[in-house]
Coordinates of N, CA and C and ligand atoms in Angstrom, one line a residue:
X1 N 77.2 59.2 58.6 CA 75.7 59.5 58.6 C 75.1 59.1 57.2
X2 N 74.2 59.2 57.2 CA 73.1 58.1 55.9 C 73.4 58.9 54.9
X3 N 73.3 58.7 53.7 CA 72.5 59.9 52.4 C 71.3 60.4 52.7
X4 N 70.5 59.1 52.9 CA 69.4 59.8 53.1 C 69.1 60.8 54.2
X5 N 69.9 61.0 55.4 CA 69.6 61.9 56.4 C 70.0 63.0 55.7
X6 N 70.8 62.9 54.9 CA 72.0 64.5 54.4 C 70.5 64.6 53.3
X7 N 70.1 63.8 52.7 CA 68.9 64.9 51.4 C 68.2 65.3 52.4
X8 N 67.7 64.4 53.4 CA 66.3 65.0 54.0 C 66.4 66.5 54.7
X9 N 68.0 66.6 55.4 CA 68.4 67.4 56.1 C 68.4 68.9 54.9
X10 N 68.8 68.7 53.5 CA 68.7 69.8 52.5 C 67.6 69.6 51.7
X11 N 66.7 68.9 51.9 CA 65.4 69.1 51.2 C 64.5 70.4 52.3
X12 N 65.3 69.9 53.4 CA 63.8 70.6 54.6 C 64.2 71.6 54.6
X13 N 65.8 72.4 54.9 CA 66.4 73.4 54.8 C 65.9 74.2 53.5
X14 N 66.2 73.6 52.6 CA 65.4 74.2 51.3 C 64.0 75.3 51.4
X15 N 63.2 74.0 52.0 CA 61.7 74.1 52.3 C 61.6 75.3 53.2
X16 N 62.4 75.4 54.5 CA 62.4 76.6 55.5 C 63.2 77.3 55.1
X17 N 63.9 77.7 53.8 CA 64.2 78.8 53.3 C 63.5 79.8 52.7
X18 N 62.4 79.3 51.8 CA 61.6 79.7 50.8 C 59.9 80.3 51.5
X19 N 60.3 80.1 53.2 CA 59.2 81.0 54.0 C 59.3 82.2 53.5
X20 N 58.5 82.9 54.1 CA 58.0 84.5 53.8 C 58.6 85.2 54.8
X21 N 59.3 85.7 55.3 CA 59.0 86.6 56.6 C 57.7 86.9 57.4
X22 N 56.9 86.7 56.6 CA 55.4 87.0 57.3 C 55.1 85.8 58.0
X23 N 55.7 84.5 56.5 CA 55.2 83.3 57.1 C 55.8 82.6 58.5
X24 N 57.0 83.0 58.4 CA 58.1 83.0 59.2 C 57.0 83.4 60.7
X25 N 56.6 84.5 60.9 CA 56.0 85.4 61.8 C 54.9 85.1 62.3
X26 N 54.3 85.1 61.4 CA 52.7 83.6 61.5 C 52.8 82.5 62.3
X27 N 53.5 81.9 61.4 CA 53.8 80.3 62.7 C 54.5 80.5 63.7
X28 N 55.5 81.3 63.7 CA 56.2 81.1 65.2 C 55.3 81.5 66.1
X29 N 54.2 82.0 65.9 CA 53.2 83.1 67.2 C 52.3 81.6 67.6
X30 N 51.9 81.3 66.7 CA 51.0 80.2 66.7 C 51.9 79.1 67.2
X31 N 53.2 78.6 67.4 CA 53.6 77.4 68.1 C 54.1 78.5 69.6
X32 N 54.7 79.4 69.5 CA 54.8 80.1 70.9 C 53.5 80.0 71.7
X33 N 52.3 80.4 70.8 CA 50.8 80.6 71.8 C 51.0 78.7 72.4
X34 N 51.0 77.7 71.4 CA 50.6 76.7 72.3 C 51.8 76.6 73.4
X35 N 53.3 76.9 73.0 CA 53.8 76.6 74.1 C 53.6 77.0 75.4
X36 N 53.5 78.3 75.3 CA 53.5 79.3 76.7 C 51.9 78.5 77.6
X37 N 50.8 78.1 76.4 CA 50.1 77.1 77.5 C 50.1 75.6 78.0
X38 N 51.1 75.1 77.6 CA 52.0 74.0 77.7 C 51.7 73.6 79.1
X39 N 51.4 72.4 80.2 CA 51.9 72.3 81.6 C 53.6 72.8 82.3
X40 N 54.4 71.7 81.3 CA 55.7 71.9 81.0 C 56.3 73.5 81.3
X41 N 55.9 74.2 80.4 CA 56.0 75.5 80.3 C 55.5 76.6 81.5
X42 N 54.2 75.9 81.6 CA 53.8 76.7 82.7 C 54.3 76.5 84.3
X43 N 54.4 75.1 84.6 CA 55.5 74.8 85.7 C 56.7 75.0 86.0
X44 N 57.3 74.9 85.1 CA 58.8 75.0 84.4 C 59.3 76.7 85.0
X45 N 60.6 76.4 86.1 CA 61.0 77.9 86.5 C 62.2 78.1 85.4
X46 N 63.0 77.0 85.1 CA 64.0 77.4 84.3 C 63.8 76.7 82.8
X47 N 64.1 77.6 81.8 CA 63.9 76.9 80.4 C 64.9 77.3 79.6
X48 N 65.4 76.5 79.0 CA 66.0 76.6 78.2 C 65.7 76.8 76.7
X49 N 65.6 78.1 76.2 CA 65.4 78.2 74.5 C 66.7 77.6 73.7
X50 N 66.5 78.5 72.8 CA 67.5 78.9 71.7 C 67.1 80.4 70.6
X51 N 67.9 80.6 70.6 CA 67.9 81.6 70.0 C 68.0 81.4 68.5
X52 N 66.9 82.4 67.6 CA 66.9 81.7 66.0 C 67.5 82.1 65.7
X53 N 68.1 81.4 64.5 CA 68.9 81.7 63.5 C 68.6 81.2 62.0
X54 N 68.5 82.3 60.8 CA 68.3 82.0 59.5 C 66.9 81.8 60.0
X55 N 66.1 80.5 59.3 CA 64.6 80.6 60.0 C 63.7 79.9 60.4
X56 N 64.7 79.5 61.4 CA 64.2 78.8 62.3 C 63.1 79.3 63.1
X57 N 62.2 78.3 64.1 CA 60.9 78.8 64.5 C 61.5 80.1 65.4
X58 N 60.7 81.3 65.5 CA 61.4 82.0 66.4 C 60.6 82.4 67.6
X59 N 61.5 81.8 68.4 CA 61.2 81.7 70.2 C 60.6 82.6 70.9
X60 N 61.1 83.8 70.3 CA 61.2 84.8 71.3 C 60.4 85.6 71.7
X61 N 59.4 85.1 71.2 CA 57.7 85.7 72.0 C 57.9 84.9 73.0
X62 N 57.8 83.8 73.2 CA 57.6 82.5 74.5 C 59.0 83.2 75.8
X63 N 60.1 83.3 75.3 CA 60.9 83.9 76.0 C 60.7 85.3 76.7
X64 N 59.7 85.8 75.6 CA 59.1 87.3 76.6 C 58.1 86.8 77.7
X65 N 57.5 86.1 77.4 CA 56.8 85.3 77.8 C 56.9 84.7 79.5
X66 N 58.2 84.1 79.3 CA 58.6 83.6 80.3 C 59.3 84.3 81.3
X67 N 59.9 85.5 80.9 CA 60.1 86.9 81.7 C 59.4 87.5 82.2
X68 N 58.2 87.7 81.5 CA 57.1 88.4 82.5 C 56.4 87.5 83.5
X69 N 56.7 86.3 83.3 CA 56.0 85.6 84.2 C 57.2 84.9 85.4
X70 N 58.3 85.4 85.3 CA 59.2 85.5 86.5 C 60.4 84.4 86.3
X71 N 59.9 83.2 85.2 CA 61.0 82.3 84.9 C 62.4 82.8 84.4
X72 N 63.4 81.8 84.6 CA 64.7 82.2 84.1 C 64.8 81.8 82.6
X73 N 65.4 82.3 82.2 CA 65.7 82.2 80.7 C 67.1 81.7 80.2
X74 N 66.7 81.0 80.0 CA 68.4 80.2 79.5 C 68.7 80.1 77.8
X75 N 69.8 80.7 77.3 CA 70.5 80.3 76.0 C 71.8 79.2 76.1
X76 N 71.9 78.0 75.0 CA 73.1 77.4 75.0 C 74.0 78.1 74.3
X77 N 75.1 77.7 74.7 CA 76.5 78.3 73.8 C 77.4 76.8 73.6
X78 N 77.6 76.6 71.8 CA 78.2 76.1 71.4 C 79.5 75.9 71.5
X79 N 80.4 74.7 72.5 CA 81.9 74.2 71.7 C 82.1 73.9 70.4
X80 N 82.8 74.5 69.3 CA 82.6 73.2 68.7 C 83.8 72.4 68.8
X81 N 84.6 72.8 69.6 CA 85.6 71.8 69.8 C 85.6 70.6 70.6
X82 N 84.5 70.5 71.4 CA 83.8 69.2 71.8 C 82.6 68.7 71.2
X83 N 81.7 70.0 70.2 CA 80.7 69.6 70.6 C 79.6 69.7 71.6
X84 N 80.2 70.5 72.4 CA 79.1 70.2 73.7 C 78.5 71.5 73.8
X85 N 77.3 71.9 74.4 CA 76.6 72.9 74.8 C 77.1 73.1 76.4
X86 N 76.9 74.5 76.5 CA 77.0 74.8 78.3 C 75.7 75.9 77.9
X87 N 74.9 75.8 79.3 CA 74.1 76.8 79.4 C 74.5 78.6 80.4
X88 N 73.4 79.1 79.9 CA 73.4 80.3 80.9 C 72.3 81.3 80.5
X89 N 72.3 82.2 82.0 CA 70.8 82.7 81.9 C 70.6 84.1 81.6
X90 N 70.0 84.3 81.0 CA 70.1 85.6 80.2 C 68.8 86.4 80.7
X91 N 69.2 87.7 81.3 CA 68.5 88.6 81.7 C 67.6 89.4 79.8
X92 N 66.5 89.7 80.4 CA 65.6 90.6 79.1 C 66.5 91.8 79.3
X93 N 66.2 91.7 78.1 CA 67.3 93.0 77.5 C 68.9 92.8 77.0
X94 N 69.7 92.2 78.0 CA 71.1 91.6 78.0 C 71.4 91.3 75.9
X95 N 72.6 92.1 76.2 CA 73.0 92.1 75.0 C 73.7 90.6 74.4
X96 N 73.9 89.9 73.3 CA 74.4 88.3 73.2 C 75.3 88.9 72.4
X97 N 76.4 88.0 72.1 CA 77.5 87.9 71.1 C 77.4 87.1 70.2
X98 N 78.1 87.4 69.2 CA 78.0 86.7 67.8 C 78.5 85.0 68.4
X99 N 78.3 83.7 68.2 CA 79.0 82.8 68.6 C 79.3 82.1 67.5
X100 N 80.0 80.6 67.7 CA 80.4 80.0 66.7 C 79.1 79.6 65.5
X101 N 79.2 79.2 64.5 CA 78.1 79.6 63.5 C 77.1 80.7 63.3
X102 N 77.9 81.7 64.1 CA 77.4 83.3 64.1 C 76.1 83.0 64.7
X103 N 75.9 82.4 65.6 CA 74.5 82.3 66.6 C 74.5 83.3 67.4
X104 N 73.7 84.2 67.7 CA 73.7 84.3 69.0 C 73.9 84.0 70.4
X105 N 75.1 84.3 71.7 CA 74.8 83.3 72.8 C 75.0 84.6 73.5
X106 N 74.7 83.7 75.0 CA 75.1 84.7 75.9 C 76.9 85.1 75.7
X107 N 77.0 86.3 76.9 CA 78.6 86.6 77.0 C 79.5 85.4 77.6
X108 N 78.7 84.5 78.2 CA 79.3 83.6 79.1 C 80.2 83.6 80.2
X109 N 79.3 84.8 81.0 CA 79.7 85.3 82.3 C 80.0 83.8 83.3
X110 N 80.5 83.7 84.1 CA 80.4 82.2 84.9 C 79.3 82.4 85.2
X111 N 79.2 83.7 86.3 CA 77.9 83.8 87.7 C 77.0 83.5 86.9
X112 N 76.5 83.6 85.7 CA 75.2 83.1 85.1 C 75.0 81.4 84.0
X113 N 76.0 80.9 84.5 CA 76.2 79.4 84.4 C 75.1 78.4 84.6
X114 N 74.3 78.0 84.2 CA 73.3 77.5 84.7 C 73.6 75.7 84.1
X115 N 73.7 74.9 85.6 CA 74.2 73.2 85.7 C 73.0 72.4 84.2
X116 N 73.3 71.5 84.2 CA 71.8 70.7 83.1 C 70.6 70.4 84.2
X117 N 71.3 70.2 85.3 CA 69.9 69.7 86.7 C 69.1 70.6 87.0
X118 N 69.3 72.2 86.2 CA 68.6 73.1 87.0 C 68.0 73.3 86.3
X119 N 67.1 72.6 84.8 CA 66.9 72.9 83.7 C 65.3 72.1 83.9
X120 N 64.4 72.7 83.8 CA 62.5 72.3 84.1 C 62.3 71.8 82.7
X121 N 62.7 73.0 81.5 CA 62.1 72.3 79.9 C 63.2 72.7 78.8
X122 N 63.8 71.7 78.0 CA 64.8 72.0 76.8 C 63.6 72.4 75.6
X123 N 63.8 73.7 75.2 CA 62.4 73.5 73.9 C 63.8 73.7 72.1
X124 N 63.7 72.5 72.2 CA 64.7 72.5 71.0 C 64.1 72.9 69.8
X125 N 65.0 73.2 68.9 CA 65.1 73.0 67.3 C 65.6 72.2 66.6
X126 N 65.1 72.0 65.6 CA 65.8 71.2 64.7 C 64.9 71.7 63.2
X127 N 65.5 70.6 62.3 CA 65.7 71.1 60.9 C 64.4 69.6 60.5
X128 N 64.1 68.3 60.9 CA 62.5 68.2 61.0 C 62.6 67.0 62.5
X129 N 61.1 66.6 62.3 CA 60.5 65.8 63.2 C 59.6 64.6 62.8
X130 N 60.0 63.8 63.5 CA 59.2 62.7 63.2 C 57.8 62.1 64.2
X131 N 57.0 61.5 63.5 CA 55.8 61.2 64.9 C 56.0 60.2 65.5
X132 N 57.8 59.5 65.9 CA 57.8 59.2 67.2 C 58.7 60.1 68.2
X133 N 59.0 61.3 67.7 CA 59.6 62.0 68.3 C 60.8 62.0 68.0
X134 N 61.5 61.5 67.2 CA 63.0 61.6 66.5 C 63.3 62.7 65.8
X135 N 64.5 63.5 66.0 CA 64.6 64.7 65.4 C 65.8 64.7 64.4
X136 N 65.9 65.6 63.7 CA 67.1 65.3 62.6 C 67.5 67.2 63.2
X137 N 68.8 67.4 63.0 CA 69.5 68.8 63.6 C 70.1 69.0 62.7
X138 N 71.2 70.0 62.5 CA 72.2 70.6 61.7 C 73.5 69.3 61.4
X139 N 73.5 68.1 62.0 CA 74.3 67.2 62.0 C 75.5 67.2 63.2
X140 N 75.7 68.4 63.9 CA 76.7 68.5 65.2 C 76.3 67.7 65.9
X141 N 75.2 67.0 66.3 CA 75.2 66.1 66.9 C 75.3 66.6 68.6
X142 N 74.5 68.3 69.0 CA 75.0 68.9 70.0 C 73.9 68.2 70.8
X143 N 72.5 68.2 70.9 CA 71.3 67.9 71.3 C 71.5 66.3 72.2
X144 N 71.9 65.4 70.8 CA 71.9 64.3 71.1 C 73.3 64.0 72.3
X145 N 74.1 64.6 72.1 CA 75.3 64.3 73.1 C 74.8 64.6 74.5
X146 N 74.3 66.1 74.8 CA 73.4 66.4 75.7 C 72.6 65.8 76.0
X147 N 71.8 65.2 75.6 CA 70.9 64.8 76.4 C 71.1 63.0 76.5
X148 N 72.0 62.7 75.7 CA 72.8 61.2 76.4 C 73.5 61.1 77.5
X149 N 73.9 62.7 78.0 CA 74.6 62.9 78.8 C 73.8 63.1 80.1
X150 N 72.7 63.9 79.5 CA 71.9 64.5 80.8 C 70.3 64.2 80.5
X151 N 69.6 62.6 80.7 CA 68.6 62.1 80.3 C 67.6 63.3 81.1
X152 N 67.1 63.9 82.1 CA 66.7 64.5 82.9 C 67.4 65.4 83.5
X153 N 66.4 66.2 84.3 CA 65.1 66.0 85.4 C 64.1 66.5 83.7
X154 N 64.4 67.5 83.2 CA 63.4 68.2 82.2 C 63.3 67.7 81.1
X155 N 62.5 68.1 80.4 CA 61.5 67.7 79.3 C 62.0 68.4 78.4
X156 N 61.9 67.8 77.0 CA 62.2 68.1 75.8 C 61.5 68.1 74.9
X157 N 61.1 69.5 74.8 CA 60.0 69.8 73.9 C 60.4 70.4 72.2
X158 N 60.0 69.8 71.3 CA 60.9 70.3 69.8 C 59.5 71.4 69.7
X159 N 60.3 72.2 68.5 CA 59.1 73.2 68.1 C 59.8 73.2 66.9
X160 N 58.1 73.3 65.9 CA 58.4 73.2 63.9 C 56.8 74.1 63.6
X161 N 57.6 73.7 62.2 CA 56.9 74.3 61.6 C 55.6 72.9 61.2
X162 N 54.6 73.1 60.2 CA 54.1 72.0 60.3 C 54.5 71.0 59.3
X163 N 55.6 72.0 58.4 CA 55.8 70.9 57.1 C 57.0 70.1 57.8
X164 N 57.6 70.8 58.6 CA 58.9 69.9 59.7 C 58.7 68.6 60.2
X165 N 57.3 68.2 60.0 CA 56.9 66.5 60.4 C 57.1 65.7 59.6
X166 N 57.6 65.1 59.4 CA 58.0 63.7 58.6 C 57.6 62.5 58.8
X167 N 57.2 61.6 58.1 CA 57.1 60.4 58.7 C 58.1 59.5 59.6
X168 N 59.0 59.6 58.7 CA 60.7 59.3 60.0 C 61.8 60.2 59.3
X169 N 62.7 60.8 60.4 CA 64.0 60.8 60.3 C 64.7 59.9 60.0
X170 N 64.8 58.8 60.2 CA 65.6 57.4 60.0 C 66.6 57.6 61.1
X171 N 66.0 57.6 62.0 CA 66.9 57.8 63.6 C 68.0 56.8 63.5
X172 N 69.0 57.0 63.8 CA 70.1 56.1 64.1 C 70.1 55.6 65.7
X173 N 71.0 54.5 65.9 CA 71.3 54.4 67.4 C 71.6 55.3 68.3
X174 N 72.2 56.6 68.1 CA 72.9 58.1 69.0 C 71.2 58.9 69.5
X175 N 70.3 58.5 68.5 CA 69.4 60.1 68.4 C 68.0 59.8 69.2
X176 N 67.9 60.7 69.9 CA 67.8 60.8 71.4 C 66.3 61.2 70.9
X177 N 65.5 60.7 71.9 CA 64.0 61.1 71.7 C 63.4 62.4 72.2
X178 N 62.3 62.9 72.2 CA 61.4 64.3 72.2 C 60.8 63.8 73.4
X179 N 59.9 64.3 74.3 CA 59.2 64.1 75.3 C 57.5 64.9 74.6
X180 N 58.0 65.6 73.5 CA 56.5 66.7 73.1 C 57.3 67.4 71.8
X181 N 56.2 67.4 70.9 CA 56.7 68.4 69.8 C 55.2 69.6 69.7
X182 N 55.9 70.8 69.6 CA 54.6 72.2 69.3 C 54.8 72.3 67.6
X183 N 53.3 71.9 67.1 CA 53.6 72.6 65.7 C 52.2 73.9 65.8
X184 N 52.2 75.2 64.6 CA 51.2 75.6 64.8 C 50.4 75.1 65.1
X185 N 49.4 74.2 64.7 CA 48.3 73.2 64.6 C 48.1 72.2 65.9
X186 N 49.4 71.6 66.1 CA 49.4 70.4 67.0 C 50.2 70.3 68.4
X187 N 49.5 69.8 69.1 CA 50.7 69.5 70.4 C 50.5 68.0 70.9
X188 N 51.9 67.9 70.2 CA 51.7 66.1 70.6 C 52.8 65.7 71.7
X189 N 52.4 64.6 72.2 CA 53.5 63.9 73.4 C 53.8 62.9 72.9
X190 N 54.7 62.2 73.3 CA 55.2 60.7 72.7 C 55.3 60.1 74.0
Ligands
FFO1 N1 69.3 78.6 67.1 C1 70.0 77.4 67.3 N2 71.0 77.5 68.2 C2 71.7 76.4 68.4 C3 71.5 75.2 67.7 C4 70.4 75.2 66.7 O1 70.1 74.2 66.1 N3 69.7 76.3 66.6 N4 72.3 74.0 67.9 C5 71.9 72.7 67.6 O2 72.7 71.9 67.5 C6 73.6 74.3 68.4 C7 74.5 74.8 67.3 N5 74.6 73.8 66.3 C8 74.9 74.0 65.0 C9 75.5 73.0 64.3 C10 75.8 73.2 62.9 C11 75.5 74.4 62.3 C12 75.8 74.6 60.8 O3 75.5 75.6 60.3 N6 76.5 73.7 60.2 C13 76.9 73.8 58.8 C14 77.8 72.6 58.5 C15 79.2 72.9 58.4 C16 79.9 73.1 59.7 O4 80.1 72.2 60.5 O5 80.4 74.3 60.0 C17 75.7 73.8 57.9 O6 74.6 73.3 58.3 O7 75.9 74.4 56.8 C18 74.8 75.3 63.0 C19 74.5 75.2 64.3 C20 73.5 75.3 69.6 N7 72.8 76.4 69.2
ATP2 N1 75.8 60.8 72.5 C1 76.7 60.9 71.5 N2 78.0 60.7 71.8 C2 79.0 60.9 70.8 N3 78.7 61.2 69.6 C3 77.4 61.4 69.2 C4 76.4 61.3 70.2 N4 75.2 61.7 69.6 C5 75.6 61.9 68.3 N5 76.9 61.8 68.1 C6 77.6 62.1 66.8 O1 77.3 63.4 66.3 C7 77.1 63.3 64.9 C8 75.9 64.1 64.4 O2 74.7 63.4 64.8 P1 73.3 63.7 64.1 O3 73.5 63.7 62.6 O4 72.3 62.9 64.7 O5 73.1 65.3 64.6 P2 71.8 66.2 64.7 O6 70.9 65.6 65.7 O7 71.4 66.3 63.3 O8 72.5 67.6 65.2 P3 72.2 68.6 66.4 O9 71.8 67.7 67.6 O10 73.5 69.3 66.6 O11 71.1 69.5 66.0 C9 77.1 61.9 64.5 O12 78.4 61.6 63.8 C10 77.1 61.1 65.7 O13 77.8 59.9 65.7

């Protein structure tokens, strides 16, 4: 991987450390409000979040969101011994376990296993974004395996903050494009 992806990757970290909690709380409501009016979102029966961690934008207004309005709600859970994500659907309320990088995931019941086909919108994170839709992540490289693996049926929507925009990542050959990014401010498609 580049140098320059590793600064950019701990410049921005840096940057989304030195939020406020408040500020933290502010933006996330303001990119949740535009997602939940999203088409994507709104059609979308199954979605796939993620669950925040440290401080990252946090979802989980949009995920209340999507429960009251009858959608399934999906969390990934990390291999990291492949690398690969599996999904599954997580009832409101349902308690998660600590997972690998102390994430949050589901218990990883089978019966709540949910295929990649069954999946309407991926609303990813990452650590920034660029305005062709190129994302830079933690470097596991889980997103991009995924979705080289599983181009469709659903859309991949990133969500940032608004300093998270970049002019480029410096996308490599592997790194898999956005279909839409939510910032407070903006909702763009590519
Ligand atoms: N909330 C959330 N859940 C998610 C992701 C995410 O970005 N956010 N992921 C998106 O991929 C997957 C987890 N991927 C991750 C990959 C690396 C690190 C991490 O902390 N890496 C260390 C590097 C050292 C190491 O490999 O242990 C670091 O950054 O300090 C965290 C999560 C699945 N779940
Ligand atoms: N489709 C793929 N198949 C195999 N290896 C891949 C694939 N995509 C990425 N990788 C590998 O994963 C590693 C991490 O990639 P990269 O730095 O782009 O991750 P990231 O997008 O920052 O992380 P993440 O997706 O987990 O948030 C790289 O070494 C890359 O070669």
């Amino acid at each position: 991987m580049s140098e320059q992806k590793r600064m950019l990757r701990r410049r921005m970290l840096d940057l989304r450390e030195s939020l406020s909690p408040e500020q933290v709380r502010r933006e996330s409501l303001a990119v949740c409000e535009r997602l939940v009016r999203h088409p994507v979102f709104k059609e979308g029966e199954t979605i796939l979040f993620y669950f925040p961690f440290r401080k990252e934008v946090d979802v989980r207004p949009a995920m209340e969101e999507a429960w009251s309005a009858g959608k399934r709600v999906v969390l990934p859970k990390a291999d990291p011994a492949t690398k690969s994500l599996s999904f599954f659907s997580l009832r409101r309320g349902e308690p998660l376990v600590s997972g690998s990088y102390g994430i949050p995931e589901p218990s990883g019941k089978a019966s709540a296993k949910i295929p990649p086909g069954a999946i309407d919108l991926v609303v990813v994170p990452g650590v920034a974004f660029d305005e062709r839709g190129y994302r830079l992540g933690y470097g596991g490289g889980y997103y991009d395996r995924f979705f080289s693996r599983h181009p469709g049926p659903f859309k991949r929507i990133g969500v940032a903050y608004s300093f998270q925009v970049v002019p480029t990542v410096c996308p490599e050959e592997h790194d898999q494009r956005l279909d839409g990014l939510i910032t407070p401010s903006k909702t763009l498609s590519f």
